[in-house]
JSON list of C-alpha atoms in Angstrom, two decimals:
[
{"chain": "A", "resi": 315, "resn": "MET", "atom": "CA", "xyz": [4.41, 51.91, -38.63]},
{"chain": "A", "resi": 316, "resn": "LEU", "atom": "CA", "xyz": [1.63, 49.22, -38.48]},
{"chain": "A", "resi": 317, "resn": "ASP", "atom": "CA", "xyz": [-1.46, 50.52, -36.62]},
{"chain": "A", "resi": 318, "resn": "THR", "atom": "CA", "xyz": [-2.76, 47.77, -34.56]},
{"chain": "A", "resi": 319, "resn": "THR", "atom": "CA", "xyz": [-5.65, 49.65, -33.00]},
{"chain": "A", "resi": 320, "resn": "PHE", "atom": "CA", "xyz": [-9.05, 50.63, -34.07]},
{"chain": "A", "resi": 321, "resn": "GLY", "atom": "CA", "xyz": [-9.36, 54.16, -32.62]},
{"chain": "A", "resi": 322, "resn": "ASN", "atom": "CA", "xyz": [-7.98, 54.00, -29.04]},
{"chain": "A", "resi": 323, "resn": "ASP", "atom": "CA", "xyz": [-8.95, 50.35, -28.71]},
{"chain": "A", "resi": 324, "resn": "ASN", "atom": "CA", "xyz": [-6.15, 47.79, -28.93]},
{"chain": "A", "resi": 325, "resn": "TRP", "atom": "CA", "xyz": [-7.56, 44.75, -30.57]},
{"chain": "A", "resi": 326, "resn": "VAL", "atom": "CA", "xyz": [-4.23, 43.06, -31.14]},
{"chain": "A", "resi": 327, "resn": "GLY", "atom": "CA", "xyz": [-3.36, 43.29, -27.46]},
{"chain": "A", "resi": 328, "resn": "ARG", "atom": "CA", "xyz": [-6.62, 41.71, -26.45]},
{"chain": "A", "resi": 329, "resn": "PHE", "atom": "CA", "xyz": [-6.26, 39.07, -29.17]},
{"chain": "A", "resi": 330, "resn": "PHE", "atom": "CA", "xyz": [-2.87, 38.10, -27.69]},
{"chain": "A", "resi": 331, "resn": "GLY", "atom": "CA", "xyz": [-4.47, 38.17, -24.25]},
{"chain": "A", "resi": 332, "resn": "ALA", "atom": "CA", "xyz": [-7.16, 35.76, -25.38]},
{"chain": "A", "resi": 333, "resn": "VAL", "atom": "CA", "xyz": [-4.45, 33.58, -26.97]},
{"chain": "A", "resi": 334, "resn": "SER", "atom": "CA", "xyz": [-2.52, 33.65, -23.70]},
{"chain": "A", "resi": 335, "resn": "VAL", "atom": "CA", "xyz": [-5.49, 32.50, -21.58]},
{"chain": "A", "resi": 336, "resn": "LEU", "atom": "CA", "xyz": [-6.11, 29.70, -24.18]},
{"chain": "A", "resi": 337, "resn": "VAL", "atom": "CA", "xyz": [-2.54, 28.60, -23.94]},
{"chain": "A", "resi": 338, "resn": "VAL", "atom": "CA", "xyz": [-2.54, 28.52, -20.07]},
{"chain": "A", "resi": 339, "resn": "GLY", "atom": "CA", "xyz": [-5.66, 26.23, -20.44]},
{"chain": "A", "resi": 340, "resn": "LEU", "atom": "CA", "xyz": [-3.86, 24.00, -22.98]},
{"chain": "A", "resi": 341, "resn": "ALA", "atom": "CA", "xyz": [-0.83, 23.69, -20.74]},
{"chain": "A", "resi": 342, "resn": "ALA", "atom": "CA", "xyz": [-3.05, 22.81, -17.71]},
{"chain": "A", "resi": 343, "resn": "GLY", "atom": "CA", "xyz": [-5.02, 20.25, -19.79]},
{"chain": "A", "resi": 344, "resn": "ILE", "atom": "CA", "xyz": [-1.93, 18.59, -21.00]},
{"chain": "A", "resi": 345, "resn": "ALA", "atom": "CA", "xyz": [-0.54, 18.47, -17.48]},
{"chain": "A", "resi": 346, "resn": "ILE", "atom": "CA", "xyz": [-3.82, 16.95, -16.23]},
{"chain": "A", "resi": 347, "resn": "ALA", "atom": "CA", "xyz": [-3.69, 14.21, -18.86]},
{"chain": "A", "resi": 348, "resn": "GLU", "atom": "CA", "xyz": [-0.09, 13.44, -17.93]},
{"chain": "A", "resi": 349, "resn": "TRP", "atom": "CA", "xyz": [-1.01, 13.24, -14.33]},
{"chain": "A", "resi": 350, "resn": "VAL", "atom": "CA", "xyz": [-4.04, 10.95, -14.90]},
{"chain": "A", "resi": 351, "resn": "ASN", "atom": "CA", "xyz": [-1.90, 8.71, -17.13]},
{"chain": "A", "resi": 352, "resn": "ALA", "atom": "CA", "xyz": [0.69, 8.46, -14.19]},
{"chain": "A", "resi": 353, "resn": "MET", "atom": "CA", "xyz": [-1.94, 7.08, -11.77]},
{"chain": "A", "resi": 354, "resn": "PRO", "atom": "CA", "xyz": [-1.57, 3.52, -10.90]},
{"chain": "A", "resi": 355, "resn": "ALA", "atom": "CA", "xyz": [-3.63, 1.16, -13.15]},
{"chain": "A", "resi": 356, "resn": "GLY", "atom": "CA", "xyz": [-7.23, 0.54, -12.01]},
{"chain": "A", "resi": 357, "resn": "SER", "atom": "CA", "xyz": [-7.40, 3.82, -10.19]},
{"chain": "A", "resi": 358, "resn": "THR", "atom": "CA", "xyz": [-8.92, 5.73, -13.19]},
{"chain": "A", "resi": 359, "resn": "PRO", "atom": "CA", "xyz": [-12.49, 5.14, -14.19]},
{"chain": "A", "resi": 360, "resn": "PRO", "atom": "CA", "xyz": [-13.10, 3.50, -17.61]},
{"chain": "A", "resi": 361, "resn": "VAL", "atom": "CA", "xyz": [-14.09, 5.60, -20.54]},
{"chain": "A", "resi": 362, "resn": "VAL", "atom": "CA", "xyz": [-17.82, 4.95, -21.34]},
{"chain": "A", "resi": 363, "resn": "SER", "atom": "CA", "xyz": [-19.29, 5.95, -24.67]},
{"chain": "A", "resi": 364, "resn": "HIS", "atom": "CA", "xyz": [-23.02, 6.77, -24.61]},
{"chain": "A", "resi": 365, "resn": "ARG", "atom": "CA", "xyz": [-23.47, 5.70, -28.11]},
{"chain": "A", "resi": 366, "resn": "PRO", "atom": "CA", "xyz": [-23.49, 2.21, -29.44]},
{"chain": "A", "resi": 367, "resn": "PRO", "atom": "CA", "xyz": [-20.64, 1.49, -31.81]},
{"chain": "A", "resi": 368, "resn": "GLY", "atom": "CA", "xyz": [-21.28, 2.60, -35.33]},
{"chain": "A", "resi": 369, "resn": "THR", "atom": "CA", "xyz": [-23.85, 5.31, -34.54]},
{"chain": "A", "resi": 370, "resn": "GLU", "atom": "CA", "xyz": [-21.45, 8.29, -34.29]},
{"chain": "A", "resi": 371, "resn": "PRO", "atom": "CA", "xyz": [-22.55, 11.30, -36.43]},
{"chain": "A", "resi": 372, "resn": "ALA", "atom": "CA", "xyz": [-20.89, 11.53, -39.78]},
{"chain": "A", "resi": 373, "resn": "GLY", "atom": "CA", "xyz": [-20.90, 13.91, -42.83]},
{"chain": "A", "resi": 374, "resn": "TRP", "atom": "CA", "xyz": [-23.37, 16.74, -42.70]},
{"chain": "A", "resi": 375, "resn": "GLU", "atom": "CA", "xyz": [-24.80, 15.68, -39.41]},
{"chain": "A", "resi": 376, "resn": "LEU", "atom": "CA", "xyz": [-21.34, 15.86, -37.82]},
{"chain": "A", "resi": 377, "resn": "PHE", "atom": "CA", "xyz": [-20.82, 19.17, -39.56]},
{"chain": "A", "resi": 378, "resn": "ALA", "atom": "CA", "xyz": [-23.95, 20.54, -38.07]},
{"chain": "A", "resi": 379, "resn": "PHE", "atom": "CA", "xyz": [-23.11, 19.30, -34.64]},
{"chain": "A", "resi": 380, "resn": "ILE", "atom": "CA", "xyz": [-19.66, 20.85, -34.79]},
{"chain": "A", "resi": 381, "resn": "LEU", "atom": "CA", "xyz": [-20.80, 24.09, -36.07]},
{"chain": "A", "resi": 382, "resn": "ARG", "atom": "CA", "xyz": [-23.56, 24.40, -33.49]},
{"chain": "A", "resi": 383, "resn": "ARG", "atom": "CA", "xyz": [-21.13, 23.61, -30.67]},
{"chain": "A", "resi": 384, "resn": "ASN", "atom": "CA", "xyz": [-18.39, 26.03, -31.97]},
{"chain": "A", "resi": 385, "resn": "LEU", "atom": "CA", "xyz": [-20.97, 28.88, -32.56]},
{"chain": "A", "resi": 386, "resn": "THR", "atom": "CA", "xyz": [-22.24, 28.42, -28.97]},
{"chain": "A", "resi": 387, "resn": "VAL", "atom": "CA", "xyz": [-18.68, 28.84, -27.58]},
{"chain": "A", "resi": 388, "resn": "PHE", "atom": "CA", "xyz": [-18.18, 31.73, -29.87]},
{"chain": "A", "resi": 389, "resn": "LEU", "atom": "CA", "xyz": [-21.22, 33.57, -28.58]},
{"chain": "A", "resi": 390, "resn": "MET", "atom": "CA", "xyz": [-20.28, 32.77, -25.04]},
{"chain": "A", "resi": 391, "resn": "LEU", "atom": "CA", "xyz": [-16.91, 34.32, -25.51]},
{"chain": "A", "resi": 392, "resn": "LEU", "atom": "CA", "xyz": [-18.58, 37.53, -26.77]},
{"chain": "A", "resi": 393, "resn": "LEU", "atom": "CA", "xyz": [-20.65, 37.66, -23.50]},
{"chain": "A", "resi": 394, "resn": "GLY", "atom": "CA", "xyz": [-17.54, 38.87, -21.82]},
{"chain": "A", "resi": 395, "resn": "VAL", "atom": "CA", "xyz": [-18.52, 42.25, -23.03]},
{"chain": "A", "resi": 396, "resn": "LEU", "atom": "CA", "xyz": [-21.49, 42.04, -20.59]},
{"chain": "A", "resi": 397, "resn": "SER", "atom": "CA", "xyz": [-19.63, 40.42, -17.69]},
{"chain": "A", "resi": 398, "resn": "ALA", "atom": "CA", "xyz": [-16.34, 42.40, -17.42]},
{"chain": "A", "resi": 399, "resn": "GLY", "atom": "CA", "xyz": [-14.61, 39.67, -19.36]},
{"chain": "A", "resi": 400, "resn": "LEU", "atom": "CA", "xyz": [-15.24, 36.95, -16.74]},
{"chain": "A", "resi": 401, "resn": "VAL", "atom": "CA", "xyz": [-17.25, 34.75, -19.03]},
{"chain": "A", "resi": 402, "resn": "THR", "atom": "CA", "xyz": [-14.72, 35.06, -21.80]},
{"chain": "A", "resi": 403, "resn": "ILE", "atom": "CA", "xyz": [-11.86, 34.15, -19.42]},
{"chain": "A", "resi": 404, "resn": "VAL", "atom": "CA", "xyz": [-13.67, 31.10, -18.13]},
{"chain": "A", "resi": 405, "resn": "VAL", "atom": "CA", "xyz": [-14.64, 29.78, -21.49]},
{"chain": "A", "resi": 406, "resn": "LEU", "atom": "CA", "xyz": [-11.21, 30.30, -23.00]},
{"chain": "A", "resi": 407, "resn": "LEU", "atom": "CA", "xyz": [-9.62, 28.48, -20.00]},
{"chain": "A", "resi": 408, "resn": "GLY", "atom": "CA", "xyz": [-12.18, 25.67, -20.33]},
{"chain": "A", "resi": 409, "resn": "ASN", "atom": "CA", "xyz": [-11.65, 25.30, -24.08]},
{"chain": "A", "resi": 410, "resn": "GLY", "atom": "CA", "xyz": [-7.91, 25.31, -23.56]},
{"chain": "A", "resi": 411, "resn": "LEU", "atom": "CA", "xyz": [-8.32, 22.57, -20.86]},
{"chain": "A", "resi": 412, "resn": "ALA", "atom": "CA", "xyz": [-10.40, 20.39, -23.26]},
{"chain": "A", "resi": 413, "resn": "VAL", "atom": "CA", "xyz": [-8.01, 20.72, -26.23]},
{"chain": "A", "resi": 414, "resn": "GLY", "atom": "CA", "xyz": [-5.00, 20.27, -23.94]},
{"chain": "A", "resi": 415, "resn": "GLN", "atom": "CA", "xyz": [-6.46, 17.07, -22.44]},
{"chain": "A", "resi": 416, "resn": "LEU", "atom": "CA", "xyz": [-7.21, 15.76, -25.86]},
{"chain": "A", "resi": 417, "resn": "ILE", "atom": "CA", "xyz": [-3.59, 16.35, -26.89]},
{"chain": "A", "resi": 418, "resn": "GLY", "atom": "CA", "xyz": [-2.33, 15.00, -23.64]},
{"chain": "A", "resi": 419, "resn": "PHE", "atom": "CA", "xyz": [-4.33, 11.74, -23.68]},
{"chain": "A", "resi": 420, "resn": "ALA", "atom": "CA", "xyz": [-3.52, 11.33, -27.43]},
{"chain": "A", "resi": 421, "resn": "ARG", "atom": "CA", "xyz": [0.19, 11.59, -26.60]},
{"chain": "A", "resi": 422, "resn": "THR", "atom": "CA", "xyz": [-0.13, 9.14, -23.72]},
{"chain": "A", "resi": 423, "resn": "SER", "atom": "CA", "xyz": [-1.79, 6.62, -25.88]},
{"chain": "A", "resi": 424, "resn": "GLY", "atom": "CA", "xyz": [1.07, 6.54, -28.14]},
{"chain": "A", "resi": 425, "resn": "MET", "atom": "CA", "xyz": [0.34, 8.97, -30.89]},
{"chain": "A", "resi": 426, "resn": "SER", "atom": "CA", "xyz": [3.25, 10.97, -32.16]},
{"chain": "A", "resi": 427, "resn": "HIS", "atom": "CA", "xyz": [3.41, 14.71, -32.13]},
{"chain": "A", "resi": 428, "resn": "ALA", "atom": "CA", "xyz": [3.14, 14.76, -35.91]},
{"chain": "A", "resi": 429, "resn": "ASP", "atom": "CA", "xyz": [-0.12, 12.59, -35.85]},
{"chain": "A", "resi": 430, "resn": "VAL", "atom": "CA", "xyz": [-1.63, 14.88, -33.35]},
{"chain": "A", "resi": 431, "resn": "ALA", "atom": "CA", "xyz": [-0.76, 17.80, -35.49]},
{"chain": "A", "resi": 432, "resn": "TYR", "atom": "CA", "xyz": [-2.21, 16.16, -38.51]},
{"chain": "A", "resi": 433, "resn": "LEU", "atom": "CA", "xyz": [-5.55, 15.61, -36.58]},
{"chain": "A", "resi": 434, "resn": "LEU", "atom": "CA", "xyz": [-5.69, 19.11, -35.09]},
{"chain": "A", "resi": 435, "resn": "LEU", "atom": "CA", "xyz": [-4.13, 21.62, -37.37]},
{"chain": "A", "resi": 436, "resn": "PRO", "atom": "CA", "xyz": [-6.41, 21.47, -40.51]},
{"chain": "A", "resi": 437, "resn": "HIS", "atom": "CA", "xyz": [-9.30, 22.63, -38.60]},
{"chain": "A", "resi": 438, "resn": "GLY", "atom": "CA", "xyz": [-7.78, 23.88, -35.29]},
{"chain": "A", "resi": 439, "resn": "VAL", "atom": "CA", "xyz": [-6.12, 26.98, -36.84]},
{"chain": "A", "resi": 440, "resn": "LEU", "atom": "CA", "xyz": [-9.47, 28.33, -38.12]},
{"chain": "A", "resi": 441, "resn": "GLU", "atom": "CA", "xyz": [-11.50, 27.20, -35.08]},
{"chain": "A", "resi": 442, "resn": "LEU", "atom": "CA", "xyz": [-9.17, 28.44, -32.34]},
{"chain": "A", "resi": 443, "resn": "GLY", "atom": "CA", "xyz": [-8.28, 31.61, -34.28]},
{"chain": "A", "resi": 444, "resn": "ALA", "atom": "CA", "xyz": [-11.96, 32.57, -34.61]},
{"chain": "A", "resi": 445, "resn": "LEU", "atom": "CA", "xyz": [-12.46, 31.79, -30.90]},
{"chain": "A", "resi": 446, "resn": "CYS", "atom": "CA", "xyz": [-9.57, 34.00, -29.92]},
{"chain": "A", "resi": 447, "resn": "ILE", "atom": "CA", "xyz": [-11.00, 36.88, -32.03]},
{"chain": "A", "resi": 448, "resn": "ALA", "atom": "CA", "xyz": [-14.28, 36.46, -30.32]},
{"chain": "A", "resi": 449, "resn": "GLY", "atom": "CA", "xyz": [-12.25, 36.31, -26.93]},
{"chain": "A", "resi": 450, "resn": "ALA", "atom": "CA", "xyz": [-10.60, 39.63, -27.87]},
{"chain": "A", "resi": 451, "resn": "ALA", "atom": "CA", "xyz": [-13.96, 41.22, -28.33]},
{"chain": "A", "resi": 452, "resn": "GLY", "atom": "CA", "xyz": [-15.29, 39.68, -25.10]},
{"chain": "A", "resi": 453, "resn": "LEU", "atom": "CA", "xyz": [-12.27, 40.89, -23.13]},
{"chain": "A", "resi": 454, "resn": "ARG", "atom": "CA", "xyz": [-13.20, 44.52, -24.12]},
{"chain": "A", "resi": 455, "resn": "GLY", "atom": "CA", "xyz": [-15.69, 43.98, -21.21]},
{"chain": "A", "resi": 456, "resn": "ILE", "atom": "CA", "xyz": [-12.85, 44.44, -18.69]},
{"chain": "A", "resi": 457, "resn": "GLY", "atom": "CA", "xyz": [-12.13, 48.03, -19.78]},
{"chain": "A", "resi": 458, "resn": "LEU", "atom": "CA", "xyz": [-15.79, 48.87, -20.01]},
{"chain": "A", "resi": 459, "resn": "ALA", "atom": "CA", "xyz": [-16.56, 47.50, -16.57]},
{"chain": "A", "resi": 460, "resn": "PHE", "atom": "CA", "xyz": [-13.63, 49.29, -14.84]},
{"chain": "A", "resi": 461, "resn": "GLY", "atom": "CA", "xyz": [-14.04, 52.54, -16.55]},
{"chain": "A", "resi": 462, "resn": "ILE", "atom": "CA", "xyz": [-10.84, 52.25, -18.46]},
{"chain": "A", "resi": 463, "resn": "SER", "atom": "CA", "xyz": [-12.79, 53.26, -21.47]},
{"chain": "A", "resi": 464, "resn": "ALA", "atom": "CA", "xyz": [-16.19, 54.99, -21.60]},
{"chain": "A", "resi": 465, "resn": "PHE", "atom": "CA", "xyz": [-19.29, 52.84, -22.39]},
{"chain": "A", "resi": 466, "resn": "ASP", "atom": "CA", "xyz": [-20.65, 55.05, -25.00]},
{"chain": "A", "resi": 467, "resn": "ARG", "atom": "CA", "xyz": [-21.55, 54.74, -28.85]},
{"chain": "A", "resi": 468, "resn": "ARG", "atom": "CA", "xyz": [-17.80, 54.81, -29.73]},
{"chain": "A", "resi": 469, "resn": "ALA", "atom": "CA", "xyz": [-17.06, 52.02, -27.41]},
{"chain": "A", "resi": 470, "resn": "LEU", "atom": "CA", "xyz": [-19.83, 49.89, -28.92]},
{"chain": "A", "resi": 471, "resn": "GLU", "atom": "CA", "xyz": [-18.59, 50.80, -32.35]},
{"chain": "A", "resi": 472, "resn": "SER", "atom": "CA", "xyz": [-14.98, 49.79, -31.51]},
{"chain": "A", "resi": 473, "resn": "LEU", "atom": "CA", "xyz": [-16.21, 46.15, -30.82]},
{"chain": "A", "resi": 474, "resn": "ARG", "atom": "CA", "xyz": [-17.09, 45.88, -34.63]},
{"chain": "A", "resi": 475, "resn": "LEU", "atom": "CA", "xyz": [-19.43, 43.06, -33.46]},
{"chain": "A", "resi": 476, "resn": "GLY", "atom": "CA", "xyz": [-21.07, 42.71, -37.04]},
{"chain": "A", "resi": 477, "resn": "THR", "atom": "CA", "xyz": [-17.60, 42.16, -38.56]},
{"chain": "A", "resi": 478, "resn": "VAL", "atom": "CA", "xyz": [-16.69, 39.69, -35.72]},
{"chain": "A", "resi": 479, "resn": "LEU", "atom": "CA", "xyz": [-19.88, 37.78, -36.11]},
{"chain": "A", "resi": 480, "resn": "VAL", "atom": "CA", "xyz": [-19.54, 37.52, -39.90]},
{"chain": "A", "resi": 481, "resn": "PHE", "atom": "CA", "xyz": [-15.95, 36.45, -39.63]},
{"chain": "A", "resi": 482, "resn": "GLY", "atom": "CA", "xyz": [-16.73, 33.92, -36.93]},
{"chain": "A", "resi": 483, "resn": "LEU", "atom": "CA", "xyz": [-19.55, 32.32, -38.88]},
{"chain": "A", "resi": 484, "resn": "GLY", "atom": "CA", "xyz": [-17.39, 32.05, -41.94]},
{"chain": "A", "resi": 485, "resn": "ALA", "atom": "CA", "xyz": [-14.39, 30.68, -40.15]},
{"chain": "A", "resi": 486, "resn": "LEU", "atom": "CA", "xyz": [-16.22, 28.33, -37.91]},
{"chain": "A", "resi": 487, "resn": "SER", "atom": "CA", "xyz": [-18.20, 27.02, -40.81]},
{"chain": "A", "resi": 488, "resn": "ALA", "atom": "CA", "xyz": [-15.02, 26.35, -42.82]},
{"chain": "A", "resi": 489, "resn": "ALA", "atom": "CA", "xyz": [-13.48, 24.75, -39.66]},
{"chain": "A", "resi": 490, "resn": "ALA", "atom": "CA", "xyz": [-16.57, 22.51, -39.07]},
{"chain": "A", "resi": 491, "resn": "GLY", "atom": "CA", "xyz": [-16.35, 21.56, -42.75]},
{"chain": "A", "resi": 492, "resn": "VAL", "atom": "CA", "xyz": [-12.72, 20.64, -42.54]},
{"chain": "A", "resi": 493, "resn": "GLU", "atom": "CA", "xyz": [-13.19, 18.74, -39.22]},
{"chain": "A", "resi": 494, "resn": "ALA", "atom": "CA", "xyz": [-16.21, 16.76, -40.48]},
{"chain": "A", "resi": 495, "resn": "PHE", "atom": "CA", "xyz": [-14.94, 15.84, -43.95]},
{"chain": "A", "resi": 496, "resn": "VAL", "atom": "CA", "xyz": [-11.11, 16.13, -43.77]},
{"chain": "A", "resi": 497, "resn": "THR", "atom": "CA", "xyz": [-10.14, 15.37, -40.12]},
{"chain": "A", "resi": 498, "resn": "VAL", "atom": "CA", "xyz": [-12.32, 12.29, -40.04]},
{"chain": "A", "resi": 499, "resn": "GLU", "atom": "CA", "xyz": [-10.53, 10.93, -43.02]},
{"chain": "A", "resi": 500, "resn": "ILE", "atom": "CA", "xyz": [-7.14, 11.71, -41.51]},
{"chain": "A", "resi": 501, "resn": "ALA", "atom": "CA", "xyz": [-8.29, 9.93, -38.23]},
{"chain": "A", "resi": 502, "resn": "GLU", "atom": "CA", "xyz": [-9.40, 6.91, -40.22]},
{"chain": "A", "resi": 503, "resn": "SER", "atom": "CA", "xyz": [-5.94, 6.68, -42.02]},
{"chain": "A", "resi": 504, "resn": "LEU", "atom": "CA", "xyz": [-4.14, 7.00, -38.80]},
{"chain": "A", "resi": 505, "resn": "ARG", "atom": "CA", "xyz": [-6.29, 4.36, -36.88]},
{"chain": "A", "resi": 506, "resn": "GLY", "atom": "CA", "xyz": [-4.08, 1.50, -37.47]},
{"chain": "A", "resi": 507, "resn": "LYS", "atom": "CA", "xyz": [-0.85, 3.34, -36.32]},
{"chain": "A", "resi": 508, "resn": "TRP", "atom": "CA", "xyz": [-1.83, 3.55, -32.77]}
]
């Protein structure tokens, strides 16, 4: 039988809990994008870019920006340990909403499901997987706050924060590299299609 726990701590259950919260956010984000798209023309504000055309970050600058952003989210997810899981749940929902809206608006602009997958899957699997692992660690705060498990040395060891941090840094670095150098190329190749 496969042991999915570390001691008496169910990591797999919390991981799927984190995935579930993210999926709820994704579904809500897609629904919001479809709702906004269904509004009568002229009732939605125009999208305004704060950067002049041609000044978007690229290459290593884009990689550093993406990695910094994702590591910030990763660390915020871990703060759920100190906030009874509340910060983790809010951050997972927020990220799900953001990705869901991205998918929804891409779909309403005419992109096919396959094109959306080409853009998101190469880096998204690593990025969202790492964030859900951090979410699983952050959700440990629920049990600690409500006395479901004792807050002692064993509870802290069960978090395996060092392992989670090293994994997160590696996975998010790889995801940022793929997003900055591969996804950008895929987006350029798809630009003429939609």
